[in-house]
mmCIF file of N, CA and C in Angstrom:
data_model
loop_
_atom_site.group_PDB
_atom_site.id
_atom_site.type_symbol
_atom_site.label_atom_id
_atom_site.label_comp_id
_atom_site.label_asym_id
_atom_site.label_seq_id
_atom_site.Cartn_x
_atom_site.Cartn_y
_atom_site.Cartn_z
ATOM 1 N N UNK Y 1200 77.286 -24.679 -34.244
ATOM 2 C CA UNK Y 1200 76.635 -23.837 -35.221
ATOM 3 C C UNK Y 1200 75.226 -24.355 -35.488
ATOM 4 N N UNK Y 1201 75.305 -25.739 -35.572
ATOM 5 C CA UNK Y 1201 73.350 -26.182 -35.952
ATOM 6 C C UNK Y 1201 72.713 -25.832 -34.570
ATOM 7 N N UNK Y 1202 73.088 -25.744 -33.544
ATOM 8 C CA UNK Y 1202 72.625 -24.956 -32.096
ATOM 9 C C UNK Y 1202 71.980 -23.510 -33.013
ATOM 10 N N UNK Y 1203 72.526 -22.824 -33.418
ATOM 11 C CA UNK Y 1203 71.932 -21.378 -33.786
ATOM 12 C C UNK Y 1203 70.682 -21.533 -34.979
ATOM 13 N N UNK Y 1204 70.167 -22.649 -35.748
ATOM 14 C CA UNK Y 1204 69.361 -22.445 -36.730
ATOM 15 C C UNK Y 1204 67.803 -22.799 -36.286
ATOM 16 N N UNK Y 1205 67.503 -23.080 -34.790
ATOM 17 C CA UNK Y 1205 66.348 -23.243 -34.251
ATOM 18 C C UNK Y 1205 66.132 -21.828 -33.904
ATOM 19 N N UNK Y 1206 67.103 -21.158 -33.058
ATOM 20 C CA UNK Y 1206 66.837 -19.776 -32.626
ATOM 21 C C UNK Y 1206 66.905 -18.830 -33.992
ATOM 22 N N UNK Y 1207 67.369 -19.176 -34.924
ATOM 23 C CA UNK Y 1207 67.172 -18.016 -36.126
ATOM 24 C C UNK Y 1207 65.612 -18.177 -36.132
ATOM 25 N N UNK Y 1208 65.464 -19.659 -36.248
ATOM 26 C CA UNK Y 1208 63.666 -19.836 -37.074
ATOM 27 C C UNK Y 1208 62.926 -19.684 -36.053
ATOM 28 N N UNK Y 1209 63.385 -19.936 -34.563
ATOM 29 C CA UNK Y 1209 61.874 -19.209 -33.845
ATOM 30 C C UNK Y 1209 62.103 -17.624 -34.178
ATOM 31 N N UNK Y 1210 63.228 -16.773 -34.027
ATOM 32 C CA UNK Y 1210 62.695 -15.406 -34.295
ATOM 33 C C UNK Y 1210 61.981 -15.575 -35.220
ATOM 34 N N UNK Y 1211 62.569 -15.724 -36.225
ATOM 35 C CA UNK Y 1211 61.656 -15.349 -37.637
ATOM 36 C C UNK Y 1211 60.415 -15.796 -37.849
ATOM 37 N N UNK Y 1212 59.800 -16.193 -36.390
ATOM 38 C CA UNK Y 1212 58.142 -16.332 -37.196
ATOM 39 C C UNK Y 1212 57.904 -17.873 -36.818
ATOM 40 N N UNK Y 1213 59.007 -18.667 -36.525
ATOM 41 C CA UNK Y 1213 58.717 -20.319 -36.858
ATOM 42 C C UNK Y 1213 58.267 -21.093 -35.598
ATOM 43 N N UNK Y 1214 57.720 -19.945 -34.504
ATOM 44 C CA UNK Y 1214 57.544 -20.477 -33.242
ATOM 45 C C UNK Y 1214 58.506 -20.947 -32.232
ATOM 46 N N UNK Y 1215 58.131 -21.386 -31.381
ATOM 47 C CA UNK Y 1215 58.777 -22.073 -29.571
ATOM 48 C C UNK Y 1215 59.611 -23.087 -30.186
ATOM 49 N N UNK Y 1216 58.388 -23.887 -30.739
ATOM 50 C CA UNK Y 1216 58.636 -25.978 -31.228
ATOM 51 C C UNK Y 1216 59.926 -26.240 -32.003
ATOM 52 N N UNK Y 1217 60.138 -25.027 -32.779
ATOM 53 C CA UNK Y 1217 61.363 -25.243 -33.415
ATOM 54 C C UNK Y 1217 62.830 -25.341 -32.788
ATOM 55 N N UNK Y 1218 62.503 -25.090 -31.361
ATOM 56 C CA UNK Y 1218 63.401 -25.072 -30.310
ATOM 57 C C UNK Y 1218 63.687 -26.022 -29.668
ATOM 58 N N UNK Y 1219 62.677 -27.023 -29.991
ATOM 59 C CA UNK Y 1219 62.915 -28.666 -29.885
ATOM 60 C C UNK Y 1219 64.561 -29.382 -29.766
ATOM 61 N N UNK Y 1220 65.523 -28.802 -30.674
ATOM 62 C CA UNK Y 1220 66.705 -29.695 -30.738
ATOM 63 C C UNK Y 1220 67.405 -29.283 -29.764
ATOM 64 N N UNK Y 1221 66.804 -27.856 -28.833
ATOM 65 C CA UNK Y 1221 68.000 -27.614 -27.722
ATOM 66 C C UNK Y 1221 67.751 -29.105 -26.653
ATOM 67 N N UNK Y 1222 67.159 -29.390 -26.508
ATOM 68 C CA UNK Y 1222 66.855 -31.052 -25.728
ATOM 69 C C UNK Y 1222 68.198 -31.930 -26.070
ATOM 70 N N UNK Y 1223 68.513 -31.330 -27.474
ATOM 71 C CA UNK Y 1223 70.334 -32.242 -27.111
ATOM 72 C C UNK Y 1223 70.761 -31.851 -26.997
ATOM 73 N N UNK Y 1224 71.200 -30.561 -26.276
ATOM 74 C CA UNK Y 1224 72.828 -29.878 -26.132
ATOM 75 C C UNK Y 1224 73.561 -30.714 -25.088
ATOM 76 N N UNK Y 1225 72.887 -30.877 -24.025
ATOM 77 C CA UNK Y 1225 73.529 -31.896 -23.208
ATOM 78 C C UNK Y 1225 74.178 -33.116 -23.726
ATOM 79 N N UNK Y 1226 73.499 -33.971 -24.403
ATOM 80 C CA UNK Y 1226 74.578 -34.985 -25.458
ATOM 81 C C UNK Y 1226 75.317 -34.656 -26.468
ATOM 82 N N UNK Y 1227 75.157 -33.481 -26.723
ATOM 83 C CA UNK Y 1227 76.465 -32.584 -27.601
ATOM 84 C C UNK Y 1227 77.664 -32.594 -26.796
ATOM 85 N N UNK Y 1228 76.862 -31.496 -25.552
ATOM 86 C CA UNK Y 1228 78.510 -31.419 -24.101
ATOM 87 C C UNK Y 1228 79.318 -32.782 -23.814
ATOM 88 N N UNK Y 1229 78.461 -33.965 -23.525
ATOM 89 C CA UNK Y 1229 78.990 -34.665 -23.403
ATOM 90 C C UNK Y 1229 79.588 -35.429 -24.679
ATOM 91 N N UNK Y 1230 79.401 -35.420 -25.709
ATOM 92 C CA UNK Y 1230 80.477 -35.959 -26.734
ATOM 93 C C UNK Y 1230 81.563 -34.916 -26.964
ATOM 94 N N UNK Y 1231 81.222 -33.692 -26.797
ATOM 95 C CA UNK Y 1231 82.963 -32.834 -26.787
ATOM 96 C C UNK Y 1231 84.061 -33.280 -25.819
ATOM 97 N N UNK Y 1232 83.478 -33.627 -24.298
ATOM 98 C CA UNK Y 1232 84.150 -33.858 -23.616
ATOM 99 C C UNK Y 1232 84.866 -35.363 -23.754
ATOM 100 N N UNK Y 1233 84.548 -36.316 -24.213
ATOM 101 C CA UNK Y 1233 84.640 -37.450 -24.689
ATOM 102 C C UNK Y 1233 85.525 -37.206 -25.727
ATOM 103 N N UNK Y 1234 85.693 -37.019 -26.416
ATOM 104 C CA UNK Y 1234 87.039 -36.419 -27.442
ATOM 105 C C UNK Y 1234 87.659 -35.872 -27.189
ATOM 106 N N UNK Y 1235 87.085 -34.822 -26.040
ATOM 107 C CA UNK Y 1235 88.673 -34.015 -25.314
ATOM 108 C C UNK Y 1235 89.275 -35.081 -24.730
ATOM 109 N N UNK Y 1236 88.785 -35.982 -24.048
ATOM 110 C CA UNK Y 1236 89.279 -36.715 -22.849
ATOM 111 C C UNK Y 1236 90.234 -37.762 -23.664
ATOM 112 N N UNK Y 1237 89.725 -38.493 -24.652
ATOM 113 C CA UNK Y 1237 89.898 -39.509 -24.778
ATOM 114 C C UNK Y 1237 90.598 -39.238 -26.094
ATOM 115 N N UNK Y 1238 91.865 -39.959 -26.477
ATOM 116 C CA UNK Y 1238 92.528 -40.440 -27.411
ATOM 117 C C UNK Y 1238 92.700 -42.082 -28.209
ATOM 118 N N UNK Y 1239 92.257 -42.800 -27.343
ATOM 119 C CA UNK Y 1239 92.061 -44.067 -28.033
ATOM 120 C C UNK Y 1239 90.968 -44.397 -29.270
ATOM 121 N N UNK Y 1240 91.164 -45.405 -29.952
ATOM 122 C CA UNK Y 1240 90.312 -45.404 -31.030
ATOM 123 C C UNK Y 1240 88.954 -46.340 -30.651
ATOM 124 N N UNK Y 1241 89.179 -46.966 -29.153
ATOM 125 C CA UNK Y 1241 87.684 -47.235 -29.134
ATOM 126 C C UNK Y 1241 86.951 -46.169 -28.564
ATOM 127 N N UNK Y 1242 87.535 -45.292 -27.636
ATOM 128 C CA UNK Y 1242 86.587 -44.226 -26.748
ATOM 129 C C UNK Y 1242 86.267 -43.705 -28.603
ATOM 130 N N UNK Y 1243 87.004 -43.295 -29.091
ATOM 131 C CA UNK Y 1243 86.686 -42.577 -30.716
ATOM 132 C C UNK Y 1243 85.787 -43.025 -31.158
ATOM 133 N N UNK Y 1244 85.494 -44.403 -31.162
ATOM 134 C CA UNK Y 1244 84.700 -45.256 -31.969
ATOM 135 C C UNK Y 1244 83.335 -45.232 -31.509
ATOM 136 N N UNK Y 1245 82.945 -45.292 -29.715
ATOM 137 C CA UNK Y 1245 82.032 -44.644 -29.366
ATOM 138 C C UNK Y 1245 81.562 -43.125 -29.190
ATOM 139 N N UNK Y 1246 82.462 -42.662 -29.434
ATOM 140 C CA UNK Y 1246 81.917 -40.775 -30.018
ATOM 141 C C UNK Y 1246 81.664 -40.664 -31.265
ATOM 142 N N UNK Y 1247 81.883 -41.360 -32.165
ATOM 143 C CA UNK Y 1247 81.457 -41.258 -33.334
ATOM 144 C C UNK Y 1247 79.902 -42.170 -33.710
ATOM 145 N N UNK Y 1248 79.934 -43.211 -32.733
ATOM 146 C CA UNK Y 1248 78.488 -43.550 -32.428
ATOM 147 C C UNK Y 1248 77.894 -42.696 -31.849
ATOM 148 N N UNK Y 1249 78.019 -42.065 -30.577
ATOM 149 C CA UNK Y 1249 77.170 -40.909 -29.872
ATOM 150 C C UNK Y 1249 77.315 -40.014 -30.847
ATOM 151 N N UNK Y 1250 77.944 -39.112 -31.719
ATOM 152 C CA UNK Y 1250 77.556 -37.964 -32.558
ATOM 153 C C UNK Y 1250 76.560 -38.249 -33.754
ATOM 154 N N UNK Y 1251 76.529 -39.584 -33.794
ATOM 155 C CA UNK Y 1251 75.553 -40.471 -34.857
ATOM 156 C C UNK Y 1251 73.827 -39.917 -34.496
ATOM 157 N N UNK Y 1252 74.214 -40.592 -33.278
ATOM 158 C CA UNK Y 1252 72.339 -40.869 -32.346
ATOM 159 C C UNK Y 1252 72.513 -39.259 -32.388
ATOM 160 N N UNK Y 1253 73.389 -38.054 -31.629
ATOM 161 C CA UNK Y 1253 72.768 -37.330 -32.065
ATOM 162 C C UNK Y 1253 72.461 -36.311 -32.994
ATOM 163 N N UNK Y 1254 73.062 -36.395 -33.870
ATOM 164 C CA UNK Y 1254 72.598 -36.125 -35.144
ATOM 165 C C UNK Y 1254 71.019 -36.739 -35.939
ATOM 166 N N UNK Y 1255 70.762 -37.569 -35.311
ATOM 167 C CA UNK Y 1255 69.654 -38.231 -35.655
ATOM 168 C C UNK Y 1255 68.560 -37.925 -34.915
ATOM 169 N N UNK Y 1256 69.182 -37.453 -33.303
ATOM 170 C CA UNK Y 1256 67.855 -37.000 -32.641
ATOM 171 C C UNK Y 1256 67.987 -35.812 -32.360
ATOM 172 N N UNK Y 1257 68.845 -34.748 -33.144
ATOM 173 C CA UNK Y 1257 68.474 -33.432 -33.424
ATOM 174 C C UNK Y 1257 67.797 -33.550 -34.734
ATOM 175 N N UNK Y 1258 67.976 -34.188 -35.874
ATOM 176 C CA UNK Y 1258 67.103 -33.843 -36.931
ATOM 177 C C UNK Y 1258 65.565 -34.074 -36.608
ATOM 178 N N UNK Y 1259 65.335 -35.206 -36.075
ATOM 179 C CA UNK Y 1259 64.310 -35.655 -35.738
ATOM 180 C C UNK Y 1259 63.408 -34.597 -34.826
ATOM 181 N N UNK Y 1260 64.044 -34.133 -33.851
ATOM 182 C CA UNK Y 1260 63.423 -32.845 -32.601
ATOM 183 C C UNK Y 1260 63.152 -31.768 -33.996
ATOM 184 N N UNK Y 1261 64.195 -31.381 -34.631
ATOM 185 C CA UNK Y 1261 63.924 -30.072 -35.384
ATOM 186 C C UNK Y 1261 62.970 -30.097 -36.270
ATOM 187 N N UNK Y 1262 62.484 -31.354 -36.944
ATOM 188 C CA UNK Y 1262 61.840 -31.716 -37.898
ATOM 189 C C UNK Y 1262 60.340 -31.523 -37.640
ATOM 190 N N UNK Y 1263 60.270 -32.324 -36.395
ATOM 191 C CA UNK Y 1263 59.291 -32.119 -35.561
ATOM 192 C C UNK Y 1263 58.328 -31.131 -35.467
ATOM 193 N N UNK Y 1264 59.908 -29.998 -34.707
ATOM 194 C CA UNK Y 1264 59.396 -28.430 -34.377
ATOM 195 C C UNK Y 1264 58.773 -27.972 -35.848
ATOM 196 N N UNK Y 1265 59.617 -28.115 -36.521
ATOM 197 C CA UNK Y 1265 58.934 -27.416 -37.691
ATOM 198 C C UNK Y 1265 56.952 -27.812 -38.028
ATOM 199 N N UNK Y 1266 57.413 -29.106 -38.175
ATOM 200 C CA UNK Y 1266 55.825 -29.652 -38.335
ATOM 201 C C UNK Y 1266 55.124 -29.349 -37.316
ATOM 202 N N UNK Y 1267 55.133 -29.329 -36.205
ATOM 203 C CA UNK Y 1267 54.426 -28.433 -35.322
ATOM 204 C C UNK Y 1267 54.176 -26.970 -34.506
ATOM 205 N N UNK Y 1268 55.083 -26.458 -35.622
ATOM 206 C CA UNK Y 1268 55.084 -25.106 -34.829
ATOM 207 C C UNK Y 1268 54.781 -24.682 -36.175
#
């Protein structure tokens, strides 16, 4: 769902740049699959680190876009 709030704000006026956070969908895919795969609590323990970083480097890309677009 935070995938869809760059494409709301470029329609609406907010430019390209705000399109910045699609640059992580790929480390999104790969942490779904990592939780599909994996049931142990360390593979867990590193998906919950990888959903960390990216959560941090989608805010950061989107934040961005905004300030520059």
């Amino acid at each position: 769902i935070a995938y869809l709030a760059p494409f709301s704000l470029a329609t609406s006026g907010g430019g390209t740049w705000v399109l910045l956070p699609l640059l992580t969908l790929p480390l999104g895919l790969a942490e779904i699959r990592r939780v599909l795969r994996n049931e142990d609590g360390p593979s867990l323990n590193r998906a919950l680190e990888g959903t960390a970083r990216l959560h941090a480097l989608f805010g950061f890309l989107f934040a961005m876009g905004i300030v520059v677009g």
